[in-house]
Amino acid sequence: MAKTKDTDQDSIVPDGLSSLGAAAGIAAAKTPCEVMGENEILPHEISVKRTDQVSWRVYLCNTPARAVLGIADAMGHQKIIVNQAVPPPNPLTANVMPPPAPLGRYMLLWLLFPTGPDWQMVVEVAVNGVVLFRQYKSSKSTLPTTRGFLFMEVDS
């Protein structure tokens, strides 16, 4: 065992390893997705004004994916807003609906198709630049699903 710097006592770190993290095989660096995912914001619904700018953003880490974003109104009418490949870790941003948005209740739906087994993603919804929803998911999550939804009420 190596001696610690401040004492002559044996340290718990095996010889040849510089830290306990290295001894345990723990990676020191986190991905951008893991860092953002530490501050999840998970409402089921947001309320916006007709004149608000609503944007959706997805970040991918470790593997590319295809992202699909759609919006559905209360009558079941659907529109695909995004359907494109996203290379990690570059964010893909989309305007959900340009102002003035029609009054009503909507659901944003997204689905990602990662190309590799070790995926991570962060999805954000911002209103006028302020993030009101942030969700982190990964292949190692308790529920490793690549889809999500958020209800949105547009009022005057």
Backbone as ProteinMPNN parsed JSONL, in Angstrom:
{"seq_chain_A": "MAKTKDTDQDSIVPDGLSSLGAAAGIAAAKTPCEVMGENEILPHEISVKRTDQVSWRVYLCNTPARAVLGIADAMGHQKIIVNQAVPPPNPLTANVMPPPAPLGRYMLLWLLFPTGPDWQMVVEVAVNGVVLFRQYKSSKSTLPTTRGFLFMEVDS", "coords_chain_A": {"N_chain_A": [[0.84, -1.187, 0.0], [0.391, 2.286, -0.645], [1.914, 5.116, 0.907], [0.297, 7.831, 2.568], [0.408, 11.359, 1.75], [0.54, 13.18, 3.898], [0.995, 11.74, 6.197], [2.662, 8.929, 7.692], [1.108, 6.754, 7.551], [-0.562, 3.898, 6.156], [-2.355, 4.271, 3.128], [-5.704, 3.893, 1.776], [-5.654, 3.472, -0.857], [-4.668, 1.396, -3.463], [-1.295, 0.476, -4.444], [0.189, 2.304, -7.152], [-2.084, 3.583, -8.056], [-3.64, 6.718, -8.318], [-5.792, 7.819, -6.933], [-8.744, 7.32, -4.899], [-10.993, 7.166, -6.515], [-9.855, 6.29, -8.925], [-8.994, 3.854, -8.023], [-11.385, 2.567, -7.592], [-12.328, 2.481, -10.108], [-13.839, 4.544, -11.118], [-15.097, 6.916, -13.322], [-14.004, 10.217, -13.718], [-14.971, 12.41, -15.201], [-18.061, 13.839, -16.238], [-20.659, 13.492, -18.668], [-22.03, 16.11, -20.798], [-24.805, 15.735, -20.828], [-25.3, 14.284, -18.448], [-24.563, 16.209, -16.558], [-26.428, 18.321, -17.051], [-28.707, 16.829, -16.521], [-28.759, 16.605, -13.783], [-30.33, 18.57, -12.798], [-33.222, 18.274, -13.149], [-36.441, 19.309, -14.345], [-39.662, 18.69, -13.982], [-42.572, 19.158, -14.778], [-45.972, 18.185, -15.57], [-47.502, 19.651, -17.198], [-47.45, 22.777, -18.911], [-48.245, 26.266, -18.917], [-48.893, 28.691, -21.314], [-48.782, 31.914, -22.941], [-50.492, 33.311, -25.801], [-48.713, 34.836, -27.253], [-46.219, 33.958, -26.54], [-42.929, 32.585, -27.093], [-42.248, 29.35, -27.75], [-39.939, 26.828, -27.347], [-38.309, 23.746, -28.174], [-35.767, 21.53, -27.198], [-33.225, 19.162, -27.73], [-30.585, 17.314, -26.36], [-27.975, 15.109, -27.082], [-25.874, 12.492, -25.954], [-23.0, 10.465, -26.289], [-23.939, 8.835, -28.444], [-25.216, 9.105, -31.794], [-28.581, 9.98, -32.921], [-31.926, 9.672, -34.249], [-34.311, 12.171, -34.149], [-37.671, 12.784, -33.405], [-40.267, 15.038, -33.265], [-43.484, 15.949, -32.378], [-46.682, 17.632, -32.424], [-49.878, 17.683, -30.963], [-53.308, 18.567, -31.062], [-56.271, 19.134, -29.004], [-58.286, 17.981, -30.468], [-57.144, 15.917, -31.75], [-55.672, 16.376, -34.011], [-52.576, 16.189, -35.614], [-49.158, 17.222, -35.974], [-46.015, 16.887, -37.421], [-43.093, 18.261, -36.272], [-40.321, 18.056, -36.15], [-38.074, 15.832, -37.696], [-35.367, 14.364, -37.86], [-31.809, 13.569, -38.052], [-29.556, 13.678, -35.275], [-26.44, 14.619, -34.242], [-24.307, 13.729, -31.493], [-22.631, 15.943, -29.126], [-24.341, 17.897, -29.878], [-26.962, 20.229, -29.598], [-30.326, 19.988, -30.762], [-32.627, 22.264, -31.818], [-35.985, 23.377, -31.887], [-38.691, 25.418, -32.938], [-41.743, 25.332, -31.357], [-44.382, 26.283, -31.883], [-45.148, 29.037, -33.858], [-45.681, 32.375, -32.606], [-48.696, 34.283, -33.213], [-50.015, 31.815, -31.157], [-52.699, 29.475, -31.519], [-55.466, 29.425, -29.248], [-55.901, 26.887, -26.75], [-55.515, 23.405, -25.792], [-52.646, 21.404, -25.908], [-50.446, 18.698, -26.83], [-47.104, 17.974, -26.616], [-45.074, 15.645, -28.191], [-42.36, 13.412, -28.198], [-39.803, 11.39, -29.66], [-36.937, 9.452, -29.702], [-34.483, 7.807, -31.625], [-31.882, 6.144, -30.87], [-28.598, 5.292, -32.138], [-26.737, 3.717, -30.933], [-25.897, 1.545, -28.096], [-25.285, 2.793, -25.637], [-26.703, 5.316, -24.738], [-27.565, 8.737, -23.976], [-29.792, 11.345, -23.096], [-31.092, 14.669, -22.999], [-33.958, 16.507, -22.722], [-35.402, 19.623, -23.288], [-37.882, 22.128, -22.702], [-38.529, 25.392, -23.431], [-39.829, 28.592, -22.583], [-40.013, 31.669, -23.947], [-37.236, 31.723, -23.708], [-36.76, 30.779, -21.13], [-36.208, 27.9, -19.34], [-38.655, 25.565, -18.708], [-39.153, 22.929, -18.533], [-37.244, 20.039, -18.091], [-35.766, 17.027, -18.851], [-33.944, 14.122, -18.122], [-32.712, 11.191, -19.551], [-31.361, 7.907, -19.92], [-29.623, 5.03, -21.247], [-29.091, 3.635, -19.018], [-30.963, 4.343, -17.166], [-33.595, 3.947, -14.703], [-36.036, 3.605, -15.944], [-35.539, 3.157, -19.0], [-36.471, 4.803, -21.431], [-36.933, 6.267, -24.638], [-38.722, 8.206, -25.249], [-41.124, 10.863, -24.77], [-43.461, 13.238, -23.304], [-45.345, 16.296, -23.022], [-47.855, 18.299, -21.718], [-49.446, 21.255, -22.905], [-50.934, 24.272, -22.303], [-52.463, 26.828, -24.022], [-53.28, 30.064, -23.437], [-54.994, 33.277, -23.319]], "CA_chain_A": [[0.0, 0.0, 0.0], [1.125, 3.547, -0.716], [1.818, 5.988, 2.074], [-0.342, 9.102, 2.269], [1.372, 12.454, 1.701], [0.639, 13.91, 5.154], [1.366, 10.867, 7.313], [3.353, 7.707, 7.302], [0.152, 5.652, 7.62], [-0.96, 3.325, 4.879], [-3.605, 4.786, 2.574], [-6.584, 2.82, 1.301], [-5.5, 3.395, -2.304], [-3.627, 0.43, -3.815], [-0.102, 0.997, -5.118], [0.093, 2.57, -8.577], [-3.29, 4.339, -8.392], [-3.493, 8.051, -7.755], [-6.935, 8.258, -6.136], [-9.744, 6.302, -4.582], [-11.82, 7.026, -7.713], [-9.139, 5.427, -9.86], [-8.969, 2.517, -7.433], [-12.708, 1.972, -7.758], [-12.66, 2.47, -11.528], [-14.868, 5.553, -11.34], [-14.712, 7.974, -14.265], [-14.118, 11.524, -13.084], [-15.703, 13.363, -16.025], [-19.447, 13.551, -16.59], [-21.061, 14.009, -19.97], [-22.92, 17.279, -20.681], [-26.161, 15.264, -20.522], [-25.356, 13.96, -17.022], [-24.507, 17.459, -15.802], [-27.739, 18.973, -17.17], [-29.708, 15.952, -15.93], [-28.781, 16.745, -12.324], [-31.314, 19.606, -12.475], [-34.448, 18.028, -13.9], [-37.652, 20.081, -14.067], [-40.584, 17.712, -14.568], [-44.019, 19.345, -14.702], [-46.728, 17.432, -16.579], [-48.154, 20.628, -18.07], [-47.048, 24.171, -18.786], [-49.228, 27.211, -19.437], [-48.219, 29.742, -22.074], [-49.614, 32.935, -23.579], [-50.52, 33.212, -27.269], [-47.567, 35.55, -27.822], [-44.961, 33.378, -26.051], [-42.111, 31.779, -27.991], [-42.008, 28.047, -27.112], [-38.94, 26.048, -28.084], [-37.976, 22.39, -27.713], [-34.351, 21.284, -27.479], [-32.744, 17.854, -27.287], [-29.146, 17.084, -26.338], [-27.618, 13.694, -27.087], [-24.503, 12.194, -25.564], [-22.437, 9.128, -26.538], [-24.33, 8.211, -29.699], [-26.192, 9.869, -32.576], [-29.956, 9.464, -32.912], [-32.934, 10.379, -35.032], [-35.277, 12.797, -33.254], [-38.982, 13.099, -33.971], [-41.083, 15.851, -32.374], [-44.79, 16.264, -32.933], [-47.628, 18.327, -31.556], [-51.265, 17.27, -31.205], [-54.274, 19.393, -30.349], [-57.298, 18.381, -28.277], [-59.142, 17.288, -31.437], [-56.398, 14.796, -32.303], [-54.878, 16.776, -35.175], [-51.158, 16.09, -35.306], [-48.207, 17.796, -36.916], [-44.617, 16.58, -37.135], [-42.291, 19.479, -36.3], [-38.931, 17.657, -36.384], [-37.787, 14.428, -38.008], [-34.02, 14.459, -38.411], [-30.688, 13.008, -37.298], [-28.903, 14.59, -34.346], [-25.153, 14.111, -33.777], [-24.023, 14.168, -30.128], [-23.617, 16.372, -28.127], [-24.949, 19.118, -30.4], [-28.408, 20.292, -29.387], [-31.256, 20.26, -31.853], [-33.653, 23.161, -31.296], [-37.115, 23.592, -32.793], [-39.791, 26.247, -32.458], [-42.919, 24.471, -31.247], [-45.405, 26.94, -32.703], [-44.848, 30.469, -33.909], [-46.745, 33.246, -32.114], [-49.586, 33.977, -32.106], [-50.491, 30.426, -31.129], [-54.137, 29.339, -31.268], [-55.856, 29.022, -27.891], [-56.257, 25.48, -26.622], [-54.665, 22.451, -25.074], [-51.817, 20.66, -26.845], [-49.483, 17.765, -26.266], [-45.856, 17.764, -27.337], [-44.65, 14.246, -28.135], [-41.075, 13.215, -28.854], [-39.267, 10.032, -29.711], [-35.576, 9.412, -30.23], [-34.02, 6.491, -32.054], [-30.421, 6.147, -30.783], [-27.931, 4.304, -32.981], [-25.84, 2.903, -30.114], [-26.502, 1.038, -26.863], [-24.976, 3.622, -24.463], [-27.22, 6.636, -25.078], [-28.043, 9.674, -22.961], [-30.484, 12.471, -23.714], [-31.76, 15.672, -22.185], [-34.955, 17.251, -23.487], [-35.842, 20.84, -22.62], [-38.885, 23.001, -23.307], [-38.338, 26.742, -22.896], [-40.805, 29.617, -22.965], [-39.317, 32.955, -23.991], [-35.856, 31.509, -23.288], [-36.684, 30.246, -19.77], [-36.488, 26.463, -19.35], [-39.719, 25.167, -17.783], [-39.178, 21.461, -18.499], [-35.968, 19.395, -18.433], [-35.821, 15.601, -18.515], [-32.755, 13.334, -18.454], [-32.9, 9.745, -19.682], [-30.204, 7.208, -20.484], [-29.776, 3.576, -21.353], [-28.906, 3.094, -17.667], [-32.034, 4.84, -16.301], [-34.53, 2.959, -14.163], [-36.978, 3.395, -17.037], [-34.77, 3.668, -20.144], [-37.308, 5.033, -22.597], [-36.465, 7.394, -25.446], [-39.871, 9.02, -25.655], [-41.681, 11.675, -23.708], [-44.565, 14.121, -23.669], [-45.63, 17.413, -22.151], [-49.068, 19.022, -22.067], [-49.252, 22.694, -22.993], [-52.179, 25.036, -22.395], [-52.265, 28.172, -24.567], [-54.384, 30.956, -23.082], [-54.782, 34.66, -23.781]], "C_chain_A": [[0.879, 1.241, 0.0], [0.941, 4.317, 0.576], [1.108, 7.271, 1.658], [0.685, 10.213, 2.357], [1.59, 13.088, 3.068], [1.089, 13.059, 6.326], [2.157, 9.692, 6.777], [2.418, 6.507, 7.343], [-0.162, 5.149, 6.22], [-2.261, 3.952, 4.413], [-4.447, 3.604, 2.109], [-6.488, 2.65, -0.199], [-4.399, 2.399, -2.621], [-2.466, 1.096, -4.537], [-0.372, 1.221, -6.597], [-1.155, 3.329, -8.989], [-3.266, 5.663, -7.647], [-4.66, 8.495, -6.886], [-7.86, 7.091, -5.839], [-10.667, 6.08, -5.771], [-11.163, 6.122, -8.729], [-9.109, 3.995, -9.34], [-10.293, 1.804, -7.644], [-13.125, 1.901, -9.214], [-13.721, 3.489, -11.887], [-14.34, 6.617, -12.296], [-14.963, 9.328, -13.613], [-15.016, 12.47, -13.878], [-17.129, 12.892, -16.291], [-19.719, 14.103, -17.973], [-21.905, 15.27, -19.768], [-24.351, 16.87, -20.329], [-26.303, 14.942, -19.039], [-25.355, 15.214, -16.168], [-25.859, 18.174, -15.851], [-28.82, 18.158, -16.472], [-29.769, 16.006, -14.415], [-29.842, 17.748, -11.878], [-32.578, 19.425, -13.31], [-35.572, 18.941, -13.418], [-38.765, 19.298, -14.753], [-42.063, 18.007, -14.321], [-44.703, 18.48, -15.765], [-47.356, 18.377, -17.6], [-47.537, 21.999, -17.833], [-48.153, 25.035, -19.385], [-48.472, 28.348, -20.104], [-49.249, 30.723, -22.622], [-49.529, 32.776, -25.095], [-49.283, 33.825, -27.909], [-46.217, 34.987, -27.379], [-44.254, 32.585, -27.149], [-41.763, 30.482, -27.251], [-41.016, 27.277, -27.969], [-38.674, 24.725, -27.377], [-36.534, 22.139, -28.112], [-33.98, 19.905, -26.946], [-31.226, 17.831, -27.402], [-28.919, 15.581, -26.313], [-26.166, 13.547, -26.676], [-24.216, 10.729, -25.868], [-22.808, 8.492, -27.862], [-25.277, 9.125, -30.478], [-27.584, 9.231, -32.484], [-30.78, 10.218, -33.94], [-33.958, 10.888, -34.021], [-36.55, 13.104, -34.023], [-39.767, 13.857, -32.899], [-42.387, 16.155, -33.088], [-45.621, 17.029, -31.925], [-49.026, 17.888, -31.961], [-52.184, 18.203, -30.427], [-55.332, 18.504, -29.704], [-58.228, 17.609, -29.204], [-58.42, 16.101, -32.085], [-55.623, 15.122, -33.563], [-53.408, 16.803, -34.791], [-50.317, 16.725, -36.394], [-46.802, 17.394, -36.476], [-43.818, 17.871, -37.308], [-40.845, 19.163, -36.672], [-38.899, 16.18, -36.724], [-36.413, 14.422, -38.68], [-32.983, 13.83, -37.493], [-30.056, 14.101, -36.441], [-27.566, 13.968, -33.937], [-24.884, 14.576, -32.348], [-22.806, 15.083, -30.099], [-24.369, 17.612, -28.585], [-26.449, 19.133, -30.138], [-29.154, 20.535, -30.692], [-32.371, 21.093, -31.244], [-34.736, 23.349, -32.346], [-38.112, 24.532, -32.127], [-41.053, 25.394, -32.487], [-44.073, 25.02, -32.057], [-45.124, 28.431, -32.693], [-45.998, 31.285, -33.323], [-47.437, 33.943, -33.279], [-50.139, 32.554, -32.212], [-51.998, 30.403, -30.893], [-54.399, 28.905, -29.824], [-56.16, 27.528, -27.872], [-55.231, 24.681, -25.847], [-53.95, 21.588, -26.109], [-50.968, 19.644, -26.091], [-48.28, 17.7, -27.189], [-45.447, 16.313, -27.128], [-43.307, 14.129, -28.824], [-40.625, 11.771, -28.705], [-37.882, 10.112, -30.318], [-35.21, 7.97, -30.538], [-32.497, 6.491, -32.013], [-29.812, 5.036, -31.633], [-26.997, 3.397, -32.189], [-26.484, 2.512, -28.8], [-26.301, 1.942, -25.645], [-25.406, 5.062, -24.716], [-27.6, 7.424, -23.83], [-28.731, 10.813, -23.701], [-31.049, 13.398, -22.655], [-32.7, 16.417, -23.117], [-35.374, 18.45, -22.646], [-36.956, 21.5, -23.419], [-38.734, 24.346, -22.611], [-39.435, 27.662, -23.417], [-40.104, 30.962, -22.83], [-37.902, 32.84, -23.422], [-35.672, 30.943, -21.893], [-37.095, 28.771, -19.797], [-37.52, 26.139, -18.275], [-39.818, 23.653, -17.643], [-37.788, 20.973, -18.898], [-36.036, 17.947, -17.94], [-34.546, 14.914, -19.0], [-33.135, 11.865, -18.508], [-31.617, 9.158, -20.257], [-30.505, 5.724, -20.561], [-29.634, 2.913, -19.985], [-29.966, 3.589, -16.679], [-32.886, 3.689, -15.779], [-35.58, 2.598, -15.205], [-36.338, 3.957, -18.3], [-35.601, 3.807, -21.419], [-36.844, 6.286, -23.33], [-37.621, 8.258, -25.932], [-40.379, 9.819, -24.466], [-42.81, 12.54, -24.226], [-44.689, 15.218, -22.63], [-46.906, 18.081, -22.626], [-48.777, 20.526, -22.018], [-50.606, 23.363, -23.196], [-51.852, 26.433, -22.905], [-53.498, 28.994, -24.21], [-54.03, 32.375, -23.48], [-53.954, 35.493, -22.859]], "O_chain_A": [[1.969, 1.247, 0.571], [-0.077, 4.178, 1.255], [1.285, 7.748, 0.537], [1.734, 10.033, 2.977], [2.709, 13.496, 3.379], [1.522, 13.594, 7.347], [2.294, 9.501, 5.569], [2.863, 5.37, 7.19], [-0.042, 5.878, 5.235], [-3.177, 4.146, 5.213], [-3.975, 2.468, 2.055], [-7.155, 1.787, -0.77], [-3.292, 2.533, -2.101], [-2.627, 2.145, -5.162], [-1.073, 0.432, -7.231], [-1.287, 3.692, -10.158], [-2.907, 5.711, -6.47], [-4.525, 9.476, -6.155], [-7.767, 6.025, -6.447], [-11.088, 4.951, -6.025], [-11.824, 5.279, -9.334], [-9.188, 3.041, -10.114], [-10.33, 0.591, -7.849], [-14.165, 1.323, -9.532], [-14.436, 3.31, -12.873], [-13.251, 7.154, -12.091], [-16.02, 9.552, -13.023], [-15.752, 13.256, -13.282], [-17.374, 11.711, -16.536], [-19.086, 15.069, -18.401], [-22.441, 15.481, -18.68], [-25.035, 17.591, -19.603], [-27.315, 15.287, -18.43], [-26.065, 15.283, -15.165], [-26.38, 18.586, -14.815], [-29.748, 18.725, -15.894], [-30.723, 15.51, -13.816], [-30.213, 17.774, -10.705], [-32.958, 20.308, -14.079], [-35.643, 19.297, -12.241], [-38.81, 19.245, -15.982], [-42.751, 17.188, -13.712], [-44.073, 18.091, -16.749], [-47.698, 17.974, -18.712], [-47.153, 22.341, -16.715], [-48.902, 24.587, -20.254], [-47.531, 28.901, -19.535], [-50.431, 30.402, -22.748], [-48.588, 32.169, -25.606], [-48.851, 33.393, -28.978], [-45.175, 35.489, -27.801], [-44.895, 31.994, -28.018], [-41.063, 30.515, -26.239], [-41.226, 27.096, -29.169], [-38.799, 24.607, -26.158], [-36.117, 22.484, -29.217], [-34.376, 19.53, -25.842], [-30.656, 18.268, -28.402], [-29.61, 14.862, -25.592], [-25.328, 14.384, -27.013], [-25.084, 9.868, -25.721], [-22.046, 7.668, -28.367], [-26.065, 9.848, -29.87], [-27.736, 8.097, -32.029], [-30.375, 11.27, -34.435], [-34.415, 10.145, -33.153], [-36.512, 13.616, -35.141], [-39.916, 13.383, -31.773], [-42.397, 16.565, -34.248], [-45.31, 17.07, -30.735], [-49.324, 17.738, -33.145], [-51.893, 18.582, -29.292], [-55.297, 17.28, -29.838], [-58.893, 16.672, -28.764], [-59.013, 15.367, -32.875], [-54.978, 14.243, -34.134], [-53.037, 17.371, -33.764], [-50.697, 16.765, -37.564], [-46.441, 17.541, -35.309], [-43.863, 18.497, -38.367], [-40.216, 19.911, -37.421], [-39.607, 15.376, -36.118], [-36.307, 14.47, -39.905], [-33.24, 13.588, -36.314], [-30.021, 15.273, -36.816], [-27.555, 12.892, -33.34], [-25.204, 15.717, -32.015], [-21.989, 14.993, -31.015], [-24.973, 18.306, -27.767], [-27.136, 18.153, -30.425], [-28.658, 21.205, -31.598], [-32.993, 20.681, -30.265], [-34.451, 23.465, -33.538], [-38.349, 24.459, -30.921], [-41.391, 24.806, -33.514], [-44.681, 24.291, -32.84], [-44.889, 29.018, -31.637], [-47.163, 30.936, -33.514], [-46.775, 34.179, -34.289], [-50.665, 32.158, -33.253], [-52.517, 31.229, -30.142], [-53.645, 28.115, -29.255], [-56.622, 26.972, -28.868], [-54.241, 25.201, -25.331], [-54.561, 21.102, -27.06], [-50.801, 19.728, -24.874], [-48.405, 17.413, -28.379], [-45.475, 15.814, -26.003], [-43.116, 14.676, -29.91], [-41.004, 11.053, -27.78], [-37.683, 10.772, -31.338], [-35.575, 7.044, -29.813], [-31.865, 6.808, -33.021], [-30.417, 3.982, -31.828], [-26.511, 2.401, -32.725], [-27.508, 3.081, -28.419], [-27.085, 1.86, -24.7], [-24.558, 5.937, -24.889], [-27.912, 6.86, -22.782], [-28.312, 11.202, -24.791], [-31.433, 12.972, -21.566], [-32.289, 16.899, -24.173], [-35.664, 18.322, -21.456], [-36.975, 21.442, -24.648], [-38.799, 24.443, -21.386], [-39.901, 27.522, -24.548], [-39.661, 31.343, -21.747], [-37.426, 33.747, -22.739], [-34.544, 30.65, -21.497], [-38.199, 28.437, -20.226], [-37.303, 26.396, -17.091], [-40.489, 23.151, -16.741], [-37.221, 21.418, -19.896], [-36.323, 17.684, -16.772], [-34.123, 15.099, -20.141], [-33.806, 11.358, -17.609], [-30.884, 9.826, -20.986], [-31.497, 5.235, -20.02], [-30.015, 1.756, -19.814], [-29.883, 3.293, -15.487], [-32.893, 2.597, -16.347], [-35.966, 1.437, -15.335], [-36.57, 5.117, -18.641], [-35.451, 3.029, -22.362], [-36.412, 7.253, -22.703], [-37.491, 8.965, -26.931], [-40.1, 9.494, -23.311], [-43.086, 12.576, -25.426], [-44.203, 15.089, -21.506], [-47.035, 18.398, -23.808], [-47.979, 20.998, -21.209], [-51.329, 23.054, -24.143], [-51.055, 27.146, -22.295], [-54.613, 28.673, -24.62], [-52.914, 32.65, -23.921], [-53.708, 36.667, -23.139]]}, "name": "protein", "num_of_chains": 1, "seq": "MAKTKDTDQDSIVPDGLSSLGAAAGIAAAKTPCEVMGENEILPHEISVKRTDQVSWRVYLCNTPARAVLGIADAMGHQKIIVNQAVPPPNPLTANVMPPPAPLGRYMLLWLLFPTGPDWQMVVEVAVNGVVLFRQYKSSKSTLPTTRGFLFMEVDS"}
